Amino acid sequence: MADGVLSVENIKAFWHSQVHDPEKRELNLKLLRAFGLFAGSIVLMRRYGDLMAI
């Protein structure tokens, strides 16, 4: 049977592998930047989209 319990050690190991590995850090920063740009553009269009209409 699969072990479905998340332990604190597993979470710490995952966090450490994602944050401290330089290759994964670069990818995660690119994803974070892309998500931030996407979310920011949604907020911009929802707040000021009527001003941009022709």
C-alpha atoms as an extended CHARMM CRD file, in Angstrom:
* protein
*
        54  EXT
         1         1  MET       CA              0.0000000000        0.0000000000        0.0000000000  PROA      1               0.0000000000
         2         2  ALA       CA              1.2500000000        3.4760000000       -0.8590000000  PROA      2               0.0000000000
         3         3  ASP       CA              2.4530000000        5.6930000000        1.9410000000  PROA      3               0.0000000000
         4         4  GLY       CA              0.1030000000        8.6760000000        1.7600000000  PROA      4               0.0000000000
         5         5  VAL       CA              1.3490000000       10.4560000000        4.8550000000  PROA      5               0.0000000000
         6         6  LEU       CA              3.4500000000       13.5780000000        4.3360000000  PROA      6               0.0000000000
         7         7  SER       CA              6.0640000000       13.9150000000        6.9870000000  PROA      7               0.0000000000
         8         8  VAL       CA              7.8350000000       17.0930000000        7.9600000000  PROA      8               0.0000000000
         9         9  GLU       CA             11.1500000000       15.5620000000        6.9190000000  PROA      9               0.0000000000
        10        10  ASN       CA              9.8440000000       14.8620000000        3.4080000000  PROA      10              0.0000000000
        11        11  ILE       CA              8.5970000000       18.4240000000        3.0890000000  PROA      11              0.0000000000
        12        12  LYS       CA             11.9120000000       19.8070000000        4.3530000000  PROA      12              0.0000000000
        13        13  ALA       CA             13.8300000000       17.6150000000        1.9040000000  PROA      13              0.0000000000
        14        14  PHE       CA             11.6350000000       18.7560000000       -0.9930000000  PROA      14              0.0000000000
        15        15  TRP       CA             12.0070000000       22.4420000000       -0.0010000000  PROA      15              0.0000000000
        16        16  HSD       CA             15.7580000000       22.0640000000        0.3480000000  PROA      16              0.0000000000
        17        17  SER       CA             16.0720000000       20.3530000000       -3.0460000000  PROA      17              0.0000000000
        18        18  GLN       CA             14.0250000000       23.0740000000       -4.7810000000  PROA      18              0.0000000000
        19        19  VAL       CA             15.5910000000       26.1230000000       -3.1330000000  PROA      19              0.0000000000
        20        20  HSD       CA             19.2480000000       25.1920000000       -2.7600000000  PROA      20              0.0000000000
        21        21  ASP       CA             19.8370000000       23.4000000000       -6.0770000000  PROA      21              0.0000000000
        22        22  PRO       CA             21.0600000000       26.0900000000       -8.5280000000  PROA      22              0.0000000000
        23        23  GLU       CA             19.5150000000       24.4470000000      -11.6070000000  PROA      23              0.0000000000
        24        24  LYS       CA             16.1050000000       24.0830000000      -10.0150000000  PROA      24              0.0000000000
        25        25  ARG       CA             16.3240000000       27.5300000000       -8.4560000000  PROA      25              0.0000000000
        26        26  GLU       CA             16.7590000000       29.1350000000      -11.8680000000  PROA      26              0.0000000000
        27        27  LEU       CA             13.7570000000       27.2740000000      -13.2550000000  PROA      27              0.0000000000
        28        28  ASN       CA             11.6260000000       28.1340000000      -10.2310000000  PROA      28              0.0000000000
        29        29  LEU       CA             12.5550000000       31.8190000000      -10.5060000000  PROA      29              0.0000000000
        30        30  LYS       CA             11.6000000000       31.8000000000      -14.1910000000  PROA      30              0.0000000000
        31        31  LEU       CA              8.2620000000       30.1910000000      -13.3620000000  PROA      31              0.0000000000
        32        32  LEU       CA              7.6620000000       32.6520000000      -10.5210000000  PROA      32              0.0000000000
        33        33  ARG       CA              8.4830000000       35.6000000000      -12.7770000000  PROA      33              0.0000000000
        34        34  ALA       CA              6.1620000000       34.3030000000      -15.5150000000  PROA      34              0.0000000000
        35        35  PHE       CA              3.3320000000       33.7510000000      -13.0280000000  PROA      35              0.0000000000
        36        36  GLY       CA              3.8360000000       37.2170000000      -11.5580000000  PROA      36              0.0000000000
        37        37  LEU       CA              3.7120000000       38.8220000000      -14.9950000000  PROA      37              0.0000000000
        38        38  PHE       CA              0.5810000000       36.8540000000      -15.8800000000  PROA      38              0.0000000000
        39        39  ALA       CA             -1.1790000000       37.7370000000      -12.6100000000  PROA      39              0.0000000000
        40        40  GLY       CA             -0.1030000000       41.3690000000      -12.8980000000  PROA      40              0.0000000000
        41        41  SER       CA             -1.4800000000       41.6440000000      -16.4190000000  PROA      41              0.0000000000
        42        42  ILE       CA             -4.8160000000       40.2030000000      -15.2640000000  PROA      42              0.0000000000
        43        43  VAL       CA             -5.0130000000       42.7310000000      -12.4240000000  PROA      43              0.0000000000
        44        44  LEU       CA             -4.0360000000       45.5730000000      -14.7720000000  PROA      44              0.0000000000
        45        45  MET       CA             -6.6770000000       44.6410000000      -17.3430000000  PROA      45              0.0000000000
        46        46  ARG       CA             -9.3910000000       44.1900000000      -14.7180000000  PROA      46              0.0000000000
        47        47  ARG       CA             -8.6690000000       47.5540000000      -13.1030000000  PROA      47              0.0000000000
        48        48  TYR       CA             -7.8130000000       49.7010000000      -16.1390000000  PROA      48              0.0000000000
        49        49  GLY       CA             -9.0970000000       47.7450000000      -19.1220000000  PROA      49              0.0000000000
        50        50  ASP       CA            -11.9200000000       50.1780000000      -19.7680000000  PROA      50              0.0000000000
        51        51  LEU       CA             -9.3760000000       52.9710000000      -20.2060000000  PROA      51              0.0000000000
        52        52  MET       CA             -7.5220000000       50.9380000000      -22.8310000000  PROA      52              0.0000000000
        53        53  ALA       CA            -10.6150000000       50.3180000000      -24.9440000000  PROA      53              0.0000000000
        54        54  ILE       CA            -10.8580000000       52.1630000000      -28.2380000000  PROA      54              0.0000000000
